[in-house]
Amino acid sequence: MTIIEAKGISQSFNSGQKTIKVLNNIDISIKRGEMIAIMGVSGSGKSTLLHILGLLNRPDSGSLSFLGNSIDFSNENLLAKIRNKHIGFVFQFYSLIGELTIEENIGLPSMISGLKPEKDRIGIIMNLVGLSLDKMSRFPSTLSGGELQRVALARALINNPDIVIADEPTANLDKASSIDIVNNMKNINSQANQTFIIATHNKDVATRCHRTLYLSGGKLGEKT
Ligand SMILES: Nc1ncnc2c1ncn2[C@@H]1O[C@H](COP(=O)(O)OP(=O)(O)OP(=O)(O)O)[C@@H](O)[C@H]1O
Ligand SMILES: [Mg+2]
């Protein structure tokens, strides 16, 4: 079953005098349960593409269907509901809230959907991503970059989303921890049949995905 089908996606940005076409008429089709790596040099448009696939940004042109429904990018209320219910995000710079504890940060997406996050569920998710439970009542400023990355992944998983979109989820981890966290994702992916779309520079991550797509010159190509 196709979970995301994007057709003819284009996105340009103005940079000084000139316009750069970061995404040039891209098609992508993603099946439920797939784990996909998106690679490409810095500035090739990986984050831009993830923000569109995650319904955070509207492309200049192109269409997107999500779980079989055509997406109306002008309906921000509906987009927010779909994101909260169906999509978990791990952002490149974590985007955790400094004034909230780790437990509160992880529980935030369920708070937003009107549920009280259960401590048990938060504990289970923390175990899943390799975070020790004694971190629960700490604040983000007291954790390492790698631990914050795990918190961000835990927060992405709390609402049991259909899709997890992760932007450089191992950027601040050493080799062993990177492999550890991608193996965590792989287990979650196969157990819960959740779809993972991961932008990464890390070959250890990409080789553990089902397929790798390369962004270059505004085009997306499959590895051959
Ligand atoms: N909101 C914006 N306004 C103007 N230019 C932008 C904007 N967002 C991205 N760009 C430009 O689009 C290009 C692609 O950026 P993007 O962040 O998608 O790259 P990336 O592949 O994720 O890079 P990295 O590997 O460094 O994270 C860059 O040249 C960037 O400067
Ligand atoms: Mg990026």
Short mmCIF file of C-alpha atoms and ligand atoms in Angstrom, two decimals:
data_model
loop_
_atom_site.label_atom_id
_atom_site.label_comp_id
_atom_site.label_asym_id
_atom_site.label_seq_id
_atom_site.Cartn_x
_atom_site.Cartn_y
_atom_site.Cartn_z
CA MET A 1 0.00 0.00 0.00
CA THR A 2 1.32 3.42 -0.98
CA ILE A 3 1.50 5.79 1.95
CA ILE A 4 2.91 8.87 0.21
CA GLU A 5 2.71 9.62 -3.48
CA ALA A 6 4.24 12.89 -4.58
CA LYS A 7 4.22 14.04 -8.20
CA GLY A 8 6.00 16.90 -9.90
CA ILE A 9 7.25 18.52 -6.72
CA SER A 10 9.23 21.70 -7.37
CA GLN A 11 10.61 24.23 -4.93
CA SER A 12 12.75 27.29 -5.57
CA PHE A 13 14.31 29.80 -3.22
CA ASN A 14 15.54 33.30 -3.90
CA SER A 15 19.11 33.86 -2.98
CA GLY A 16 20.10 37.47 -3.59
CA GLN A 17 19.56 38.20 -7.27
CA LYS A 18 19.09 34.66 -8.46
CA THR A 19 16.55 31.92 -7.91
CA ILE A 20 17.75 28.44 -7.07
CA LYS A 21 15.57 25.52 -8.05
CA VAL A 22 16.24 23.17 -5.13
CA LEU A 23 13.67 20.54 -6.14
CA ASN A 24 12.95 20.16 -9.83
CA ASN A 25 9.85 18.19 -10.73
CA ILE A 26 10.39 15.32 -8.32
CA ASP A 27 8.22 12.20 -8.16
CA ILE A 28 8.37 9.89 -5.18
CA SER A 29 6.25 6.97 -4.10
CA ILE A 30 6.66 5.43 -0.67
CA LYS A 31 5.04 2.22 0.53
CA ARG A 32 3.85 1.51 4.04
CA GLY A 33 6.59 -0.10 6.08
CA GLU A 34 9.44 1.11 3.88
CA MET A 35 12.58 2.54 5.41
CA ILE A 36 14.12 4.99 2.98
CA ALA A 37 17.34 6.95 3.16
CA ILE A 38 17.68 10.24 1.32
CA MET A 39 21.27 11.22 0.66
CA GLY A 40 22.90 14.13 -1.12
CA VAL A 41 25.48 16.80 -0.45
CA SER A 42 24.80 19.62 1.96
CA GLY A 43 22.41 22.08 0.33
CA SER A 44 21.00 19.52 -2.14
CA GLY A 45 17.51 19.92 -0.69
CA LYS A 46 17.04 16.97 1.67
CA SER A 47 15.49 19.03 4.48
CA THR A 48 13.39 20.95 1.96
CA LEU A 49 12.00 17.67 0.59
CA LEU A 50 11.33 16.23 4.05
CA HIS A 51 9.42 19.35 5.06
CA ILE A 52 7.17 18.94 2.03
CA LEU A 53 6.66 15.18 2.50
CA GLY A 54 5.90 15.86 6.18
CA LEU A 55 3.25 18.44 5.23
CA LEU A 56 5.16 21.25 6.96
CA ASN A 57 5.76 23.28 3.80
CA ARG A 58 3.80 23.76 0.65
CA PRO A 59 5.81 23.20 -2.54
CA ASP A 60 5.76 25.78 -5.35
CA SER A 61 4.12 23.15 -7.51
CA GLY A 62 3.25 19.48 -7.53
CA SER A 63 0.73 17.26 -5.83
CA LEU A 64 0.89 14.95 -2.88
CA SER A 65 -1.36 12.22 -1.68
CA PHE A 66 -1.09 10.91 1.85
CA LEU A 67 -2.72 7.63 2.91
CA GLY A 68 -4.70 7.78 -0.30
CA ASN A 69 -6.02 11.30 0.27
CA SER A 70 -5.06 14.22 -1.91
CA ILE A 71 -3.51 16.93 0.26
CA ASP A 72 -4.83 20.47 0.19
CA PHE A 73 -1.84 22.52 1.32
CA SER A 74 -4.00 25.58 1.96
CA ASN A 75 -5.95 23.90 4.78
CA GLU A 76 -3.50 24.47 7.64
CA ASN A 77 -5.88 23.16 10.33
CA LEU A 78 -6.27 19.86 8.57
CA LEU A 79 -2.53 19.63 7.84
CA ALA A 80 -1.79 20.12 11.54
CA LYS A 81 -4.23 17.35 12.48
CA ILE A 82 -2.75 14.93 9.94
CA ARG A 83 0.78 15.73 11.13
CA ASN A 84 -0.08 15.23 14.78
CA LYS A 85 -1.90 11.95 14.22
CA HIS A 86 0.13 10.33 11.46
CA ILE A 87 3.63 11.82 11.30
CA GLY A 88 6.49 11.88 13.78
CA PHE A 89 9.34 14.31 13.16
CA VAL A 90 12.96 14.21 14.19
CA PHE A 91 14.35 17.59 13.22
CA GLN A 92 17.94 18.31 12.28
CA PHE A 93 18.36 20.56 15.33
CA TYR A 94 16.12 18.54 17.70
CA SER A 95 13.64 21.40 18.39
CA LEU A 96 13.18 20.35 22.02
CA ILE A 97 11.72 22.79 24.53
CA GLY A 98 14.30 23.88 27.09
CA GLU A 99 11.78 24.68 29.83
CA LEU A 100 10.21 21.22 29.72
CA THR A 101 11.65 18.04 31.21
CA ILE A 102 12.59 15.11 28.99
CA GLU A 103 9.38 13.35 30.00
CA GLU A 104 7.32 16.43 29.08
CA ASN A 105 9.14 16.91 25.80
CA ILE A 106 8.52 13.31 24.77
CA GLY A 107 4.86 13.55 25.81
CA LEU A 108 4.21 16.79 23.95
CA PRO A 109 2.64 15.33 20.78
CA SER A 110 0.12 13.38 22.87
CA MET A 111 -0.67 16.50 24.93
CA ILE A 112 -1.34 18.29 21.64
CA SER A 113 -3.74 15.56 20.55
CA GLY A 114 -5.59 16.00 23.84
CA LEU A 115 -4.31 12.92 25.67
CA LYS A 116 -2.44 12.80 28.92
CA PRO A 117 0.82 11.05 28.13
CA GLU A 118 1.23 7.96 30.29
CA LYS A 119 4.46 7.53 32.18
CA ASP A 120 4.49 3.83 31.27
CA ARG A 121 4.30 4.54 27.56
CA ILE A 122 7.01 7.19 27.83
CA GLY A 123 9.19 4.68 29.66
CA ILE A 124 8.64 2.03 26.98
CA ILE A 125 9.54 4.47 24.21
CA MET A 126 12.63 5.64 26.12
CA ASN A 127 13.78 2.03 26.38
CA LEU A 128 13.12 1.55 22.70
CA VAL A 129 15.43 4.41 21.72
CA GLY A 130 18.09 3.54 24.29
CA LEU A 131 17.53 6.30 26.84
CA SER A 132 17.88 5.44 30.49
CA LEU A 133 14.80 6.20 32.55
CA ASP A 134 16.73 8.31 35.06
CA LYS A 135 16.79 11.03 32.38
CA MET A 136 13.01 11.51 32.61
CA SER A 137 12.99 14.46 34.97
CA ARG A 138 16.10 16.13 33.55
CA PHE A 139 16.08 19.19 31.31
CA PRO A 140 17.48 19.19 27.74
CA SER A 141 20.40 21.46 28.65
CA THR A 142 21.83 18.70 30.86
CA LEU A 143 21.92 16.01 28.13
CA SER A 144 24.52 15.24 25.48
CA GLY A 145 23.83 15.80 21.78
CA GLY A 146 23.39 12.08 21.22
CA GLU A 147 20.95 11.80 24.12
CA LEU A 148 18.96 14.76 22.79
CA GLN A 149 18.78 13.01 19.44
CA ARG A 150 17.26 9.99 21.18
CA VAL A 151 14.77 12.24 23.00
CA ALA A 152 13.76 13.74 19.67
CA LEU A 153 13.22 10.23 18.26
CA ALA A 154 11.20 9.22 21.33
CA ARG A 155 9.00 12.29 20.91
CA ALA A 156 8.49 11.40 17.25
CA LEU A 157 7.28 7.92 18.22
CA ILE A 158 4.99 8.75 21.14
CA ASN A 159 1.79 9.04 19.08
CA ASN A 160 2.56 5.81 17.24
CA PRO A 161 2.69 7.57 13.85
CA ASP A 162 2.37 5.87 10.47
CA ILE A 163 5.43 7.72 9.27
CA VAL A 164 8.58 8.91 11.00
CA ILE A 165 10.47 11.61 9.15
CA ALA A 166 13.97 12.04 10.48
CA ASP A 167 16.39 14.73 9.36
CA GLU A 168 19.98 13.68 10.11
CA PRO A 169 19.02 11.66 13.20
CA THR A 170 22.61 10.59 13.79
CA ALA A 171 24.40 13.86 13.02
CA ASN A 172 25.76 14.16 16.55
CA LEU A 173 26.43 10.53 17.32
CA ASP A 174 29.64 8.54 17.08
CA LYS A 175 29.76 5.50 14.80
CA ALA A 176 28.69 2.95 17.41
CA SER A 177 25.77 5.09 18.64
CA SER A 178 24.69 5.86 15.07
CA ILE A 179 24.51 2.17 14.26
CA ASP A 180 22.74 1.56 17.55
CA ILE A 181 20.05 4.16 16.89
CA VAL A 182 19.47 3.11 13.28
CA ASN A 183 19.15 -0.49 14.48
CA ASN A 184 16.56 0.76 16.98
CA MET A 185 14.71 2.39 14.11
CA LYS A 186 14.96 -0.77 12.04
CA ASN A 187 13.43 -2.83 14.85
CA ILE A 188 10.61 -0.33 15.31
CA ASN A 189 10.11 -0.25 11.55
CA SER A 190 9.77 -4.02 11.25
CA GLN A 191 7.75 -4.55 14.45
CA ALA A 192 5.25 -1.73 14.02
CA ASN A 193 5.39 -1.55 10.20
CA GLN A 194 6.03 2.16 10.53
CA THR A 195 7.48 3.95 7.54
CA PHE A 196 10.78 5.77 8.02
CA ILE A 197 12.13 8.49 5.75
CA ILE A 198 15.61 9.47 6.85
CA ALA A 199 17.83 12.20 5.44
CA THR A 200 21.38 11.29 6.21
CA HIS A 201 25.04 11.74 5.30
CA ASN A 202 25.83 8.53 7.10
CA LYS A 203 26.44 5.38 5.01
CA ASP A 204 26.01 3.17 8.09
CA VAL A 205 22.46 4.49 8.29
CA ALA A 206 21.73 4.29 4.55
CA THR A 207 22.93 0.70 4.18
CA ARG A 208 20.45 -0.37 6.86
CA CYS A 209 17.51 1.13 4.97
CA HIS A 210 15.50 -0.73 2.33
CA ARG A 211 16.51 1.74 -0.35
CA THR A 212 18.48 4.92 -0.81
CA LEU A 213 17.47 7.89 -2.93
CA TYR A 214 19.99 10.53 -3.97
CA LEU A 215 19.20 14.21 -4.38
CA SER A 216 21.40 16.05 -6.82
CA GLY A 217 20.79 19.03 -9.08
CA GLY A 218 17.17 19.15 -8.00
CA LYS A 219 16.53 15.56 -9.10
CA LEU A 220 15.97 12.46 -7.06
CA GLY A 221 17.55 9.22 -8.25
CA GLU A 222 17.51 5.65 -7.06
CA LYS A 223 20.81 4.01 -6.27
CA THR A 224 21.76 1.51 -8.91
N1 LIG B 1 13.55 29.05 3.67
C1 LIG B 1 14.57 29.16 2.80
N2 LIG B 1 14.84 30.33 2.18
C2 LIG B 1 15.84 30.44 1.27
N3 LIG B 1 16.64 29.42 0.92
C3 LIG B 1 16.43 28.23 1.51
C4 LIG B 1 15.39 28.03 2.47
N4 LIG B 1 15.42 26.73 2.88
C5 LIG B 1 16.43 26.16 2.20
N5 LIG B 1 17.03 27.06 1.36
C6 LIG B 1 18.15 26.76 0.46
O1 LIG B 1 17.82 25.58 -0.27
C7 LIG B 1 18.95 24.75 -0.43
C8 LIG B 1 18.66 23.37 0.14
O2 LIG B 1 18.58 23.45 1.57
P1 LIG B 1 18.29 22.18 2.47
O3 LIG B 1 18.28 22.66 3.86
O4 LIG B 1 17.07 21.51 1.97
O5 LIG B 1 19.57 21.28 2.16
P2 LIG B 1 20.04 19.92 2.83
O6 LIG B 1 20.25 18.94 1.73
O7 LIG B 1 19.09 19.55 3.91
O8 LIG B 1 21.46 20.31 3.44
P3 LIG B 1 22.19 19.77 4.80
O9 LIG B 1 22.78 18.43 4.43
O10 LIG B 1 23.26 20.79 5.03
O11 LIG B 1 21.19 19.72 5.89
C9 LIG B 1 20.10 25.49 0.23
O12 LIG B 1 20.80 26.20 -0.77
C10 LIG B 1 19.43 26.44 1.18
O13 LIG B 1 20.20 27.59 1.37
MG MG B 2 19.24 19.45 5.98
#
